[in-house]
CSV table of C-alpha atoms and ligand atoms in Angstrom, one decimal:
chain,number,residue,atom,x,y,z
S,1,MET,CA,-26.1,-3.9,-4.8
S,2,THR,CA,-23.5,-3.1,-7.5
S,3,GLN,CA,-20.3,-1.5,-6.2
S,4,ARG,CA,-18.6,0.9,-8.5
S,5,ILE,CA,-14.8,0.6,-8.9
S,6,ALA,CA,-12.7,3.3,-10.6
S,7,VAL,CA,-9.7,1.7,-12.3
S,8,ILE,CA,-6.5,3.7,-13.0
S,9,PRO,CA,-4.0,1.3,-14.6
S,10,GLY,CA,-1.5,4.1,-15.0
S,11,ASP,CA,2.0,3.5,-16.4
S,12,GLY,CA,4.3,0.6,-17.4
S,13,ILE,CA,3.4,-2.8,-15.9
S,14,GLY,CA,0.6,-1.1,-14.0
S,15,ARG,CA,-1.6,-1.8,-17.1
S,16,GLU,CA,-0.7,-5.5,-17.3
S,17,VAL,CA,-1.1,-6.3,-13.6
S,18,THR,CA,-4.3,-4.3,-13.2
S,19,ALA,CA,-6.0,-6.3,-16.0
S,20,GLU,CA,-5.3,-9.4,-13.9
S,21,ALA,CA,-6.6,-7.8,-10.7
S,22,LEU,CA,-9.8,-7.1,-12.5
S,23,ARG,CA,-9.9,-10.7,-13.8
S,24,ALA,CA,-9.7,-11.8,-10.2
S,25,LEU,CA,-12.5,-9.5,-9.1
S,26,ALA,CA,-14.6,-10.6,-12.1
S,27,ALA,CA,-14.0,-14.3,-11.0
S,28,VAL,CA,-15.1,-13.5,-7.5
S,29,ALA,CA,-18.3,-11.7,-8.8
S,30,ALA,CA,-19.0,-14.7,-11.2
S,31,VAL,CA,-19.1,-17.2,-8.3
S,32,GLY,CA,-20.3,-15.0,-5.5
S,33,PRO,CA,-24.0,-14.3,-6.1
S,34,GLU,CA,-24.0,-11.5,-3.5
S,35,LEU,CA,-21.3,-9.6,-5.3
S,36,SER,CA,-21.6,-7.2,-8.3
S,37,PHE,CA,-19.0,-4.8,-9.5
S,38,ALA,CA,-19.1,-2.1,-12.2
S,39,PHE,CA,-15.7,-1.0,-13.4
S,40,GLU,CA,-14.9,2.3,-15.0
S,41,GLU,CA,-11.4,2.8,-16.4
S,42,PHE,CA,-9.5,6.1,-16.5
S,43,ASP,CA,-6.5,6.6,-18.9
S,44,TRP,CA,-4.7,8.9,-16.5
S,45,GLY,CA,-0.9,8.7,-16.3
S,46,THR,CA,2.2,9.7,-18.1
S,47,GLU,CA,0.8,9.4,-21.7
S,48,ARG,CA,-1.8,11.9,-20.7
S,49,TYR,CA,0.9,14.1,-19.1
S,50,LEU,CA,2.9,14.1,-22.3
S,51,ALA,CA,-0.1,15.0,-24.4
S,52,LYS,CA,-1.9,17.4,-22.1
S,53,GLY,CA,0.6,18.5,-19.4
S,54,GLU,CA,-1.3,16.9,-16.6
S,55,MET,CA,-1.4,13.3,-15.2
S,56,MET,CA,-5.1,13.5,-14.4
S,57,PRO,CA,-7.7,16.2,-15.0
S,58,LYS,CA,-8.2,19.0,-12.6
S,59,ASP,CA,-11.6,17.6,-11.5
S,60,ALA,CA,-10.2,14.1,-11.0
S,61,LEU,CA,-11.1,13.9,-7.3
S,62,GLU,CA,-14.6,15.1,-7.9
S,63,THR,CA,-14.9,12.4,-10.5
S,64,LEU,CA,-13.5,9.7,-8.3
S,65,ALA,CA,-15.5,10.8,-5.2
S,66,SER,CA,-18.7,9.0,-6.4
S,67,PHE,CA,-17.0,5.6,-6.6
S,68,ASP,CA,-16.9,2.9,-3.9
S,69,ALA,CA,-13.2,2.2,-4.3
S,70,ILE,CA,-10.3,2.8,-6.6
S,71,GLN,CA,-8.0,0.1,-8.1
S,72,LEU,CA,-4.6,1.6,-9.2
S,73,GLY,CA,-1.7,0.1,-11.1
S,74,ALA,CA,1.5,2.1,-11.0
S,75,VAL,CA,2.8,5.5,-11.9
S,76,GLY,CA,6.2,6.4,-13.3
S,77,ASP,CA,7.8,6.6,-16.7
S,78,PRO,CA,11.5,7.3,-17.6
S,79,ARG,CA,10.4,10.2,-19.9
S,80,VAL,CA,9.2,12.3,-17.0
S,81,PRO,CA,11.0,12.8,-13.6
S,82,ASP,CA,9.5,10.5,-10.9
S,83,HIS,CA,8.6,13.3,-8.6
S,84,VAL,CA,6.4,14.9,-11.3
S,85,THR,CA,4.5,11.7,-11.9
S,86,LEU,CA,4.1,10.8,-8.3
S,87,TRP,CA,3.0,14.3,-7.3
S,88,GLY,CA,0.8,14.4,-10.4
S,89,LEU,CA,-1.4,11.5,-9.6
S,90,LEU,CA,-0.9,9.2,-6.6
S,91,LEU,CA,0.0,11.6,-3.8
S,92,PRO,CA,-2.7,14.2,-4.6
S,93,ILE,CA,-5.3,11.4,-4.4
S,94,ARG,CA,-3.9,10.2,-1.0
S,95,GLN,CA,-3.8,13.7,0.4
S,96,GLY,CA,-6.9,15.0,-1.3
S,97,PHE,CA,-9.1,12.2,-0.1
S,98,ASP,CA,-7.3,12.1,3.3
S,99,LEU,CA,-6.5,8.4,2.9
S,100,TYR,CA,-4.4,8.5,6.0
S,101,VAL,CA,-4.0,4.8,6.5
S,102,ASN,CA,-1.6,2.9,4.2
S,103,LEU,CA,-2.0,-0.7,5.2
S,104,ARG,CA,0.7,-3.0,3.8
S,105,PRO,CA,0.5,-6.6,4.9
S,106,VAL,CA,3.9,-8.3,5.2
S,107,ARG,CA,2.7,-11.9,5.2
S,108,LEU,CA,4.5,-14.9,3.9
S,109,LEU,CA,1.8,-16.9,2.0
S,110,PRO,CA,2.1,-20.7,2.1
S,111,GLY,CA,4.2,-21.7,-0.9
S,112,ALA,CA,5.8,-18.2,-1.4
S,113,PRO,CA,9.6,-18.0,-1.2
S,114,THR,CA,11.4,-16.0,1.5
S,115,ALA,CA,14.9,-14.6,1.6
S,116,LEU,CA,15.1,-15.8,5.2
S,117,ALA,CA,16.4,-19.3,5.8
S,118,GLY,CA,14.1,-21.6,7.8
S,119,ARG,CA,11.2,-19.1,8.1
S,120,ARG,CA,7.6,-20.4,7.6
S,121,PRO,CA,4.4,-18.5,7.0
S,122,GLN,CA,3.6,-18.4,10.7
S,123,ASP,CA,6.8,-16.6,11.3
S,124,ILE,CA,6.1,-13.7,9.0
S,125,ASP,CA,2.6,-12.2,9.3
S,126,MET,CA,2.5,-8.5,10.1
S,127,LEU,CA,0.3,-5.6,9.3
S,128,VAL,CA,2.3,-2.5,8.7
S,129,LEU,CA,0.5,0.8,9.0
S,130,ARG,CA,2.2,3.8,7.3
S,131,GLU,CA,0.9,7.3,8.0
S,132,ASN,CA,-0.1,8.4,4.5
S,133,THR,CA,-0.9,12.1,4.3
S,134,GLU,CA,1.9,14.0,6.0
S,135,GLY,CA,5.2,13.3,7.7
S,136,GLU,CA,8.2,13.3,5.4
S,137,TYR,CA,5.8,13.2,2.4
S,138,SER,CA,4.2,16.6,3.2
S,139,GLY,CA,5.5,17.9,-0.1
S,140,LYS,CA,6.6,21.1,1.7
S,141,GLY,CA,10.0,22.5,1.0
S,142,ASP,CA,12.1,24.8,-1.3
S,143,PHE,CA,15.2,25.1,-3.4
S,144,LEU,CA,17.2,28.0,-2.2
S,145,PHE,CA,19.9,29.9,-4.1
S,146,PRO,CA,19.6,27.7,-7.2
S,147,GLY,CA,22.8,27.5,-9.2
S,148,ASP,CA,24.9,29.2,-6.5
S,149,PRO,CA,27.8,26.8,-5.9
S,150,THR,CA,28.4,27.9,-2.2
S,151,ARG,CA,24.8,28.6,-1.0
S,152,GLU,CA,22.5,26.3,-3.0
S,153,MET,CA,20.4,24.0,-0.8
S,154,ALA,CA,17.2,22.0,-0.7
S,155,LEU,CA,14.7,22.2,2.2
S,156,GLN,CA,12.3,19.3,2.8
S,157,THR,CA,9.9,19.9,5.6
S,158,SER,CA,8.3,17.1,7.6
S,159,VAL,CA,4.9,17.7,9.1
S,160,PHE,CA,3.9,15.7,12.2
S,161,SER,CA,0.6,17.1,13.3
S,162,ARG,CA,-1.1,16.0,16.6
S,163,VAL,CA,-4.2,15.0,14.7
S,164,GLY,CA,-2.1,13.2,12.0
S,165,CYS,CA,0.0,11.2,14.5
S,166,GLU,CA,-2.8,10.4,16.9
S,167,ARG,CA,-5.3,9.1,14.3
S,168,ILE,CA,-2.9,6.6,12.7
S,169,ILE,CA,-1.6,5.4,16.1
S,170,ARG,CA,-5.1,5.0,17.3
S,171,TYR,CA,-6.0,3.1,14.2
S,172,GLY,CA,-3.0,0.8,15.0
S,173,PHE,CA,-4.2,0.2,18.5
S,174,ASP,CA,-7.7,-0.6,17.3
S,175,LEU,CA,-6.4,-3.0,14.7
S,176,ALA,CA,-4.1,-4.7,17.2
S,177,ARG,CA,-6.9,-5.1,19.6
S,178,ARG,CA,-9.3,-6.4,17.0
S,179,THR,CA,-6.8,-8.9,15.6
S,180,GLY,CA,-5.2,-9.9,19.0
S,181,ARG,CA,-1.8,-8.7,18.0
S,182,SER,CA,0.9,-6.6,19.6
S,183,LEU,CA,1.5,-3.0,18.3
S,184,THR,CA,5.1,-1.8,17.5
S,185,SER,CA,5.7,1.9,17.1
S,186,VAL,CA,8.7,2.8,14.8
S,187,SER,CA,10.3,6.2,14.9
S,188,LYS,CA,13.7,7.8,15.3
S,189,GLY,CA,13.2,9.8,18.5
S,190,ASN,CA,16.9,10.0,19.2
S,191,ALA,CA,18.0,11.8,16.1
S,192,MET,CA,14.7,13.4,15.0
S,193,ASN,CA,14.6,15.6,18.0
S,194,TYR,CA,11.3,17.3,17.1
S,195,SER,CA,9.2,15.0,14.9
S,196,GLY,CA,10.5,11.7,16.4
S,197,VAL,CA,10.2,12.9,20.0
S,198,PHE,CA,6.6,14.1,19.2
S,199,TRP,CA,5.6,10.9,17.6
S,200,ASP,CA,6.9,8.9,20.6
S,201,ARG,CA,5.1,11.2,23.0
S,202,VAL,CA,1.8,10.9,21.2
S,203,PHE,CA,2.2,7.1,21.0
S,204,MET,CA,2.7,6.9,24.8
S,205,GLU,CA,-0.3,9.1,25.4
S,206,VAL,CA,-2.6,7.0,23.2
S,207,ALA,CA,-1.3,3.8,24.7
S,208,GLU,CA,-2.9,4.8,28.0
S,209,ASP,CA,-6.3,4.1,26.4
S,210,TYR,CA,-5.2,0.6,25.4
S,211,SER,CA,-3.6,-1.1,28.4
S,212,ASP,CA,-4.7,-4.5,27.0
S,213,VAL,CA,-2.6,-4.2,23.9
S,214,PRO,CA,1.1,-5.2,24.3
S,215,THR,CA,3.4,-2.6,22.8
S,216,GLN,CA,7.0,-1.9,21.9
S,217,SER,CA,8.7,1.2,20.6
S,218,LEU,CA,11.7,0.8,18.2
S,219,LEU,CA,14.1,3.0,16.4
S,220,VAL,CA,13.7,2.5,12.7
S,221,ASP,CA,17.2,1.2,12.2
S,222,ALA,CA,16.7,-1.4,14.9
S,223,ALA,CA,13.3,-2.3,13.4
S,224,ALA,CA,14.9,-2.9,10.0
S,225,MET,CA,17.4,-5.3,11.6
S,226,LEU,CA,14.7,-7.1,13.5
S,227,PHE,CA,12.4,-7.5,10.4
S,228,VAL,CA,15.2,-9.8,9.2
S,229,ARG,CA,16.5,-11.3,12.4
S,230,ASP,CA,13.2,-11.8,14.2
S,231,PRO,CA,10.1,-11.1,12.1
S,232,GLY,CA,7.9,-13.1,14.4
S,233,ARG,CA,8.0,-10.4,17.1
S,234,PHE,CA,5.9,-8.0,14.9
S,235,GLY,CA,2.1,-8.0,14.8
S,236,VAL,CA,0.8,-4.6,13.9
S,237,VAL,CA,3.5,-2.0,13.1
S,238,VAL,CA,2.7,1.8,13.0
S,239,THR,CA,5.1,4.3,11.6
S,240,SER,CA,5.5,7.5,9.6
S,241,ASN,CA,5.2,7.9,5.9
S,242,LEU,CA,8.8,7.5,4.8
S,243,TYR,CA,9.8,4.9,7.3
S,244,GLY,CA,6.7,2.9,6.4
S,245,ASP,CA,7.6,3.1,2.7
S,246,VAL,CA,11.2,1.9,3.3
S,247,LEU,CA,10.4,-0.8,5.9
S,248,THR,CA,7.7,-2.4,3.7
S,249,ASP,CA,10.1,-2.9,0.8
S,250,LEU,CA,12.3,-4.7,3.3
S,251,GLY,CA,9.1,-6.5,4.3
S,252,ALA,CA,8.5,-7.5,0.7
S,253,GLY,CA,12.0,-8.8,0.6
S,254,ILE,CA,11.3,-11.3,3.4
S,255,ALA,CA,7.8,-12.2,2.1
S,256,GLY,CA,8.1,-13.2,-1.5
S,257,GLY,CA,9.4,-10.0,-3.1
S,258,MET,CA,7.8,-6.9,-4.7
S,259,GLY,CA,5.6,-9.2,-6.8
S,260,LEU,CA,3.7,-10.1,-3.7
S,261,ALA,CA,3.5,-6.7,-1.9
S,262,ALA,CA,0.0,-5.3,-1.7
S,263,SER,CA,-1.3,-2.1,-0.2
S,264,ALA,CA,-4.5,-0.3,0.7
S,265,ASN,CA,-4.8,3.5,1.1
S,266,ILE,CA,-7.8,3.8,3.4
S,267,ASP,CA,-10.1,6.6,4.6
S,268,PRO,CA,-11.4,5.0,7.7
S,269,THR,CA,-14.3,7.5,7.9
S,270,GLY,CA,-15.6,6.2,4.6
S,271,ALA,CA,-16.2,9.8,3.3
S,272,SER,CA,-13.9,9.2,0.3
S,273,PRO,CA,-13.2,6.1,-1.8
S,274,SER,CA,-10.2,4.1,-0.6
S,275,LEU,CA,-7.5,3.2,-3.1
S,276,PHE,CA,-5.8,-0.1,-3.6
S,277,GLU,CA,-2.5,-0.7,-5.4
S,278,PRO,CA,0.5,-3.0,-5.5
S,279,VAL,CA,3.4,-1.5,-3.7
S,280,HIS,CA,5.7,-1.8,-6.7
S,281,GLY,CA,6.1,0.8,-9.3
S,282,SER,CA,5.8,0.8,-13.1
S,283,ALA,CA,9.0,-1.2,-13.8
S,284,PRO,CA,9.7,0.3,-17.2
S,285,ASP,CA,12.4,-2.3,-17.8
S,286,ILE,CA,9.9,-5.1,-18.1
S,287,ALA,CA,6.8,-3.2,-19.2
S,288,GLY,CA,5.0,-4.6,-22.2
S,289,LYS,CA,6.7,-7.9,-22.1
S,290,GLY,CA,4.0,-9.8,-20.2
S,291,VAL,CA,6.3,-11.0,-17.5
S,292,ALA,CA,5.3,-8.9,-14.6
S,293,ASN,CA,4.0,-10.7,-11.5
S,294,PRO,CA,0.3,-9.7,-11.1
S,295,MET,CA,0.0,-11.2,-7.6
S,296,ALA,CA,0.6,-8.0,-5.7
S,297,ALA,CA,-2.1,-6.3,-7.8
S,298,ILE,CA,-4.5,-9.2,-7.2
S,299,TRP,CA,-3.7,-9.2,-3.5
S,300,SER,CA,-4.5,-5.4,-3.5
S,301,ALA,CA,-7.8,-6.3,-5.1
S,302,ALA,CA,-8.3,-8.7,-2.2
S,303,LEU,CA,-7.7,-5.8,0.2
S,304,LEU,CA,-10.4,-3.9,-1.7
S,305,LEU,CA,-12.8,-6.8,-1.3
S,306,ASP,CA,-12.1,-6.8,2.4
S,307,HIS,CA,-12.6,-3.0,2.7
S,308,LEU,CA,-16.0,-3.3,0.8
S,309,GLY,CA,-17.2,-5.9,3.3
S,310,HIS,CA,-16.3,-9.1,1.5
S,311,GLY,CA,-13.7,-10.4,3.9
S,312,ARG,CA,-14.5,-14.1,3.2
S,313,TRP,CA,-13.8,-13.5,-0.5
S,314,ALA,CA,-10.6,-11.6,0.2
S,315,GLU,CA,-9.3,-14.6,2.1
S,316,ARG,CA,-10.3,-16.9,-0.7
S,317,VAL,CA,-8.4,-14.7,-3.2
S,318,LEU,CA,-5.3,-15.1,-1.0
S,319,ARG,CA,-5.8,-18.8,-0.9
S,320,ALA,CA,-6.1,-18.8,-4.7
S,321,ILE,CA,-2.7,-17.0,-5.0
S,322,SER,CA,-1.1,-19.5,-2.6
S,323,ARG,CA,-2.5,-22.4,-4.7
S,324,THR,CA,-1.3,-20.8,-7.9
S,325,ILE,CA,2.2,-20.6,-6.4
S,326,ALA,CA,2.0,-24.1,-5.1
S,327,ALA,CA,1.1,-25.3,-8.6
S,328,GLY,CA,4.3,-23.7,-9.9
S,329,VAL,CA,2.4,-21.2,-12.1
S,330,THR,CA,4.6,-18.2,-11.4
S,331,THR,CA,6.4,-15.5,-13.2
S,332,ALA,CA,10.2,-15.3,-13.4
S,333,ASP,CA,10.6,-13.3,-10.1
S,334,LEU,CA,9.3,-16.4,-8.2
S,335,GLY,CA,11.3,-18.8,-10.3
S,336,GLY,CA,8.7,-19.7,-12.9
S,337,THR,CA,8.2,-19.3,-16.6
S,338,ALA,CA,4.5,-18.2,-16.7
S,339,SER,CA,3.3,-15.0,-18.2
S,340,THR,CA,1.4,-12.3,-16.4
S,341,GLU,CA,-1.8,-13.4,-18.1
S,342,GLU,CA,-1.2,-17.1,-17.4
S,343,VAL,CA,-0.8,-16.3,-13.7
S,344,GLY,CA,-3.9,-14.2,-13.7
S,345,ARG,CA,-5.9,-16.8,-15.4
S,346,ARG,CA,-4.8,-19.5,-13.0
S,347,VAL,CA,-5.6,-17.4,-10.0
S,348,ALA,CA,-9.1,-16.8,-11.4
S,349,LEU,CA,-9.6,-20.6,-11.9
S,350,GLU,CA,-8.5,-21.2,-8.4
S,351,ILE,CA,-10.9,-18.6,-7.1
S,352,GLU,CA,-13.7,-20.4,-8.9
S,353,ALA,CA,-12.5,-23.8,-7.7
S,354,LEU,CA,-12.4,-22.6,-4.1
S,355,ALA,CA,-16.0,-21.5,-4.4
S,356,GLU,CA,-17.3,-24.9,-5.4
O,1,GGG,N1,1.8,1.2,-7.2
O,1,GGG,C1,1.8,2.6,-7.3
O,1,GGG,C2,3.2,3.1,-7.6
O,1,GGG,O1,3.5,3.3,-8.7
O,1,GGG,N2,4.1,3.2,-6.6
O,1,GGG,C3,5.4,3.6,-6.8
O,1,GGG,C4,5.9,4.5,-5.7
O,1,GGG,O2,7.0,5.0,-5.8
O,1,GGG,N3,5.1,4.9,-4.7
O,1,GGG,C5,5.5,5.8,-3.7
O,1,GGG,C6,4.8,5.6,-2.5
O,1,GGG,O3,4.1,4.6,-2.3
O,1,GGG,O4,4.8,6.5,-1.7
């Protein structure tokens, strides 16, 4: 059966790295007889915004709804404020399709460099789950008294619904149970005396259904410190939208950098297509130069494979990335001199070699 993938390369290096993610998927399909993909590309992003006043068409979600999955590059361009591009494309898809799970592996692949002295792949292997549709990214707020020097203010409202908290926490427990890991809840229940207290309470309530899963609850500041000091204590981590975004950049820092940080935006019900993207943005400073690391985008394509039921191939793509790093075919962020395309081609070759 052919699986249909919508492709949104987006802005900046998103275009370059997405091409390599598709090359990896094509390599998988070339050697995996049971796999077949049909790609359809959409030129949505900032160029479209500048020409037509919108990042994507009004019926974008209806168009995407018929696909099996979405592969995204990046959004963001210095010619347009970042909140306009982010709220013009990525966040409406996450919210509109209710992609409430943002899975971000923080895993040190064999051969990848880490900023932490003496740490090995077995020391850094967590699955961070970021609530992806509400929390601090609800998009609700206001500017009051604009221009008034004494009263001007911005309001940004966090939304922590019972349904929203419970479903991501429950997903975390299920994932921890399935993978034999512990579950860490990260919040800020001392200072955030409504949302944080509520999150912690829901976590404790849900935990009653999972007495077999070891748990810990941490304040986000302590969690940040422990990601660096003792990453091995984390298995699955579940947290809110903003904390998850921040913590996973720290996670990237200890697991090879942003060039190796992948993510999946998942609708666990399967009602809508899930979306896969590198964690990094559009990096306008290096866009068009052919030097961006495509491995995060390729890894996100591996998450897509896993989501579509091809877990064996997903693991093979990760091994291909590892072997490419071990062969020294890396971009400058990992200390090498290879171009984006050279890395992508090498990963594709490794995928084919692993299939033999
Ligand atoms: N790879 C998609 C992208 O451009 N991400 C940049 C970004 O700022 N994302 C915000 C978020 O993940 O919430």
